[in-house]
Tab-separated table of C-alpha atoms in Angstrom:
chain	number	residue	atom	x	y	z
W	25	UNK	CA	-40.119	7.087	24.995
W	26	UNK	CA	-37.872	10.302	24.007
W	27	UNK	CA	-37.126	10.638	19.506
W	28	UNK	CA	-33.626	10.980	19.094
W	29	UNK	CA	-32.360	13.067	16.751
W	30	UNK	CA	-29.199	14.194	15.113
W	31	UNK	CA	-27.627	16.181	17.451
W	32	UNK	CA	-28.379	13.969	20.425
W	33	UNK	CA	-27.227	10.610	18.881
W	34	UNK	CA	-24.061	12.686	17.528
W	35	UNK	CA	-23.098	14.222	21.640
W	36	UNK	CA	-24.258	11.357	23.544
W	37	UNK	CA	-23.613	8.046	21.124
W	38	UNK	CA	-21.554	8.133	19.665
W	39	UNK	CA	-16.843	8.788	19.824
W	40	UNK	CA	-14.198	10.380	18.308
W	41	UNK	CA	-12.281	8.531	17.216
W	42	UNK	CA	-10.630	6.753	13.697
W	43	UNK	CA	-10.307	4.289	11.246
W	44	UNK	CA	-7.790	1.622	10.295
W	45	UNK	CA	-7.220	2.692	7.076
W	46	UNK	CA	-6.962	6.360	7.498
W	47	UNK	CA	-5.588	6.325	10.942
W	48	UNK	CA	-4.871	10.724	10.059
W	49	UNK	CA	-8.760	11.483	10.180
W	50	UNK	CA	-11.593	11.785	13.111
W	51	UNK	CA	-14.722	11.115	13.008
W	52	UNK	CA	-18.241	10.663	16.047
W	53	UNK	CA	-17.824	7.086	14.982
W	54	UNK	CA	-20.306	4.603	17.168
W	55	UNK	CA	-19.306	4.998	20.988
W	56	UNK	CA	-18.731	0.203	21.349
W	57	UNK	CA	-20.193	1.253	24.930
W	58	UNK	CA	-23.698	2.846	24.314
W	59	UNK	CA	-26.176	0.446	24.914
W	60	UNK	CA	-28.294	2.147	21.498
W	61	UNK	CA	-26.037	0.154	18.189
W	62	UNK	CA	-27.082	-2.854	20.213
W	63	UNK	CA	-30.154	-2.532	19.706
W	64	UNK	CA	-32.313	-4.189	17.104
W	65	UNK	CA	-33.083	-1.380	13.732
W	66	UNK	CA	-37.497	-1.926	14.939
W	67	UNK	CA	-35.981	-0.524	17.236
W	68	UNK	CA	-34.396	2.638	16.855
W	69	UNK	CA	-36.751	3.097	13.874
W	70	UNK	CA	-39.254	3.286	16.641
W	71	UNK	CA	-37.086	5.866	18.310
W	72	UNK	CA	-37.288	8.041	14.338
W	73	UNK	CA	-33.093	6.825	13.934
W	74	UNK	CA	-32.791	4.945	10.712
W	75	UNK	CA	-30.182	2.047	10.351
W	76	UNK	CA	-26.837	4.438	11.061
W	77	UNK	CA	-24.936	2.615	8.597
W	78	UNK	CA	-23.384	6.240	9.416
W	79	UNK	CA	-22.420	5.544	12.405
W	80	UNK	CA	-19.474	3.597	10.913
W	81	UNK	CA	-16.139	3.242	9.032
W	82	UNK	CA	-16.583	0.886	6.168
W	83	UNK	CA	-14.186	-0.761	4.821
W	84	UNK	CA	-14.700	0.314	1.021
W	85	UNK	CA	-15.236	4.241	2.073
W	86	UNK	CA	-11.866	3.450	4.215
W	87	UNK	CA	-10.606	2.219	1.028
W	88	UNK	CA	-11.203	5.343	-1.259
W	89	UNK	CA	-9.456	7.548	1.278
W	90	UNK	CA	-6.341	5.880	2.070
W	91	UNK	CA	-6.861	5.816	-2.080
W	92	UNK	CA	-6.667	9.957	-2.584
W	93	UNK	CA	-4.849	10.460	1.078
W	94	UNK	CA	-1.696	8.398	-0.323
W	95	UNK	CA	-1.914	9.771	-4.361
W	96	UNK	CA	-3.603	13.371	-4.372
W	97	UNK	CA	-2.898	13.712	-8.120
W	98	UNK	CA	-6.368	11.908	-7.878
W	99	UNK	CA	-8.295	14.058	-7.347
W	100	UNK	CA	-5.997	17.414	-6.961
W	101	UNK	CA	-7.702	20.748	-7.996
W	102	UNK	CA	-10.640	19.039	-9.211
W	103	UNK	CA	-14.299	19.083	-8.880
W	104	UNK	CA	-15.474	15.116	-6.311
W	105	UNK	CA	-18.450	13.615	-5.558
W	106	UNK	CA	-18.896	11.292	-2.227
W	107	UNK	CA	-21.841	9.564	-3.684
W	108	UNK	CA	-23.651	8.267	-0.305
W	109	UNK	CA	-21.321	10.043	1.198
W	110	UNK	CA	-22.140	7.955	4.591
W	111	UNK	CA	-19.750	9.710	7.528
W	112	UNK	CA	-18.339	11.380	4.946
W	113	UNK	CA	-14.838	10.052	4.630
W	114	UNK	CA	-14.274	9.186	1.134
W	115	UNK	CA	-14.648	13.195	1.035
W	116	UNK	CA	-13.351	14.260	3.402
W	117	UNK	CA	-10.052	11.965	2.668
W	118	UNK	CA	-10.214	14.120	-1.268
W	119	UNK	CA	-10.079	17.926	0.892
W	120	UNK	CA	-7.501	17.728	2.169
W	121	UNK	CA	-5.639	15.629	-0.245
W	122	UNK	CA	-6.595	19.477	-2.153
W	123	UNK	CA	-9.801	18.797	-4.455
W	124	UNK	CA	-11.247	22.030	-5.996
W	125	UNK	CA	-15.612	21.179	-4.675
W	126	UNK	CA	-15.764	18.831	-2.538
W	127	UNK	CA	-19.555	17.670	-2.428
W	128	UNK	CA	-21.316	14.154	-0.350
W	129	UNK	CA	-24.367	13.174	-0.608
W	130	UNK	CA	-26.533	11.254	1.159
W	131	UNK	CA	-31.071	10.059	1.242
W	132	UNK	CA	-30.575	10.585	4.718
W	133	UNK	CA	-30.376	13.793	7.642
W	134	UNK	CA	-28.984	11.851	9.916
W	135	UNK	CA	-26.025	11.061	7.663
W	136	UNK	CA	-25.661	14.044	6.049
W	137	UNK	CA	-26.014	15.605	9.653
W	138	UNK	CA	-23.040	13.763	10.659
W	139	UNK	CA	-20.991	13.690	7.407
W	140	UNK	CA	-21.295	17.766	7.843
W	141	UNK	CA	-19.708	17.611	12.115
W	142	UNK	CA	-17.323	14.802	10.600
W	143	UNK	CA	-15.895	17.746	7.806
W	144	UNK	CA	-16.216	21.059	10.301
W	145	UNK	CA	-13.978	18.059	12.682
W	146	UNK	CA	-11.205	16.869	10.492
W	147	UNK	CA	-11.268	20.997	9.411
W	148	UNK	CA	-12.227	20.367	5.312
W	149	UNK	CA	-13.554	21.919	3.477
W	150	UNK	CA	-16.762	19.172	1.781
W	151	UNK	CA	-19.598	20.695	1.275
W	152	UNK	CA	-22.688	17.866	2.001
W	153	UNK	CA	-26.563	18.258	0.376
W	154	UNK	CA	-29.293	16.369	2.031
W	155	UNK	CA	-30.312	14.181	-1.993
W	156	UNK	CA	-30.737	11.627	-4.683
W	157	UNK	CA	-28.265	12.506	-7.169
W	158	UNK	CA	-28.274	8.908	-9.066
W	159	UNK	CA	-29.067	9.635	-12.784
W	160	UNK	CA	-27.664	12.952	-12.361
W	161	UNK	CA	-24.395	14.658	-13.690
W	162	UNK	CA	-23.100	17.803	-12.415
W	163	UNK	CA	-19.955	17.815	-14.507
W	164	UNK	CA	-17.935	16.321	-11.833
W	165	UNK	CA	-14.632	15.159	-12.430
W	166	UNK	CA	-13.976	12.857	-9.873
W	167	UNK	CA	-16.589	10.062	-8.871
W	168	UNK	CA	-16.449	8.229	-5.650
W	169	UNK	CA	-18.651	5.733	-4.939
W	170	UNK	CA	-18.170	3.574	-1.390
W	171	UNK	CA	-20.353	0.356	-0.173
W	172	UNK	CA	-23.025	1.157	-2.258
W	173	UNK	CA	-24.265	-2.152	-4.090
W	174	UNK	CA	-26.610	-3.820	-0.925
W	175	UNK	CA	-29.493	-4.343	-3.223
W	176	UNK	CA	-30.357	-6.076	-6.559
W	177	UNK	CA	-32.257	-2.282	-7.707
W	178	UNK	CA	-30.636	-0.209	-6.293
W	179	UNK	CA	-27.441	-1.252	-7.728
W	180	UNK	CA	-29.165	-1.334	-11.595
W	181	UNK	CA	-29.175	1.835	-10.820
W	182	UNK	CA	-26.388	2.899	-9.816
W	183	UNK	CA	-24.365	0.729	-11.608
W	184	UNK	CA	-25.728	2.400	-15.105
W	185	UNK	CA	-25.701	5.732	-13.707
W	186	UNK	CA	-21.987	5.194	-12.374
W	187	UNK	CA	-21.332	4.092	-16.064
W	188	UNK	CA	-22.183	6.686	-17.951
W	189	UNK	CA	-20.356	9.393	-15.914
W	190	UNK	CA	-16.988	7.521	-16.351
W	191	UNK	CA	-18.292	6.691	-19.374
W	192	UNK	CA	-17.834	10.357	-20.717
W	193	UNK	CA	-15.176	11.462	-18.796
W	194	UNK	CA	-15.016	11.556	-15.109
W	195	UNK	CA	-13.320	8.941	-13.192
W	196	UNK	CA	-15.076	6.078	-11.448
W	197	UNK	CA	-13.768	4.740	-7.859
W	198	UNK	CA	-15.885	2.527	-5.806
W	199	UNK	CA	-15.722	0.780	-3.421
W	200	UNK	CA	-16.262	-2.112	-2.082
W	201	UNK	CA	-14.996	-5.862	-0.623
W	202	UNK	CA	-17.087	-7.329	-3.636
W	203	UNK	CA	-20.259	-7.916	-2.121
W	204	UNK	CA	-22.978	-9.737	-3.980
W	205	UNK	CA	-24.428	-6.281	-5.800
W	206	UNK	CA	-21.364	-4.993	-7.078
W	207	UNK	CA	-21.636	-5.313	-11.049
W	208	UNK	CA	-17.947	-6.597	-10.927
W	209	UNK	CA	-17.941	-7.903	-14.239
W	210	UNK	CA	-18.064	-4.012	-15.464
W	211	UNK	CA	-14.979	-3.597	-13.299
W	212	UNK	CA	-11.733	-4.065	-11.891
W	213	UNK	CA	-9.616	-4.040	-8.806
W	214	UNK	CA	-7.265	-0.723	-8.932
W	215	UNK	CA	-6.530	-1.199	-5.292
W	216	UNK	CA	-6.303	-4.042	-2.043
W	217	UNK	CA	-6.101	-2.031	1.267
W	218	UNK	CA	-5.924	-4.342	4.627
W	219	UNK	CA	-6.082	-3.143	7.890
W	220	UNK	CA	-7.476	-5.243	11.652
W	221	UNK	CA	-11.319	-4.611	12.791
W	222	UNK	CA	-11.353	-1.551	15.702
W	223	UNK	CA	-13.564	-3.522	17.134
W	224	UNK	CA	-16.462	-5.067	18.187
W	225	UNK	CA	-18.273	-2.658	15.815
W	226	UNK	CA	-16.095	-2.133	13.101
W	227	UNK	CA	-17.324	-3.017	9.698
W	228	UNK	CA	-16.213	-7.231	9.468
W	229	UNK	CA	-15.254	-6.259	5.480
W	230	UNK	CA	-12.457	-2.957	5.783
W	231	UNK	CA	-10.014	-6.794	6.258
W	232	UNK	CA	-10.881	-6.680	2.432
W	233	UNK	CA	-11.247	-3.173	1.497
W	234	UNK	CA	-10.838	-2.619	-2.344
W	235	UNK	CA	-11.427	-0.328	-4.934
W	236	UNK	CA	-13.023	-0.597	-8.190
W	237	UNK	CA	-12.594	1.111	-11.413
W	238	UNK	CA	-15.282	0.519	-14.867
W	239	UNK	CA	-13.292	-1.942	-17.515
W	240	UNK	CA	-11.788	-5.474	-16.406
W	241	UNK	CA	-7.774	-3.847	-17.229
W	242	UNK	CA	-7.706	-0.817	-15.277
W	243	UNK	CA	-4.772	1.778	-16.239
W	244	UNK	CA	-3.281	3.908	-14.201
W	245	UNK	CA	-3.517	2.727	-11.188
W	246	UNK	CA	-2.073	0.460	-8.893
W	247	UNK	CA	-2.639	-1.755	-7.412
W	248	UNK	CA	-1.540	-2.293	-3.258
W	249	UNK	CA	-1.471	-4.200	-0.258
């Protein structure tokens, strides 16, 4: 069995397409005609491919991207972090909206490779680092975090970190449909979006995409239907 590499996966098992909420952007997304994406996670790991979350434009990332594209003043001329960027949808949108510097981060090498390829595909000036920045502060003006609340322990650490960035003055925007580990008691909904799923492999949460921010009564960002 030939081990999968980032280049092989992008070349042979993705197709270039757009996500429902960001039709103006393009990404290397899971090709529904490829049997690779229907394999069990254990089979993918055996071929050297970690969980391929980066091959899908999840609802939270799409919501963040749509918000900054519609309201570019949120990121224009600012330093933006796209934390756990996945395919890079939010960071790429920020770059297209006029951010001064966009940094995406991922702990998975396949995701880093895909996000860099997607940035090139959209002619977006975005650097992507293979790093875990939880607990770090590089002085970002805006922090975008899409679809990161999947586990109890990790969610608690991310919440504490993002809240500390908010407390020191960063605009922290969280894209999430409202998953179980999202700290909803600390957040308010800043924007809502609705979009149809693009296909069988698309994120089922796209139809309930939301953007959240710290504080029960968010100011400055209108709700968007």
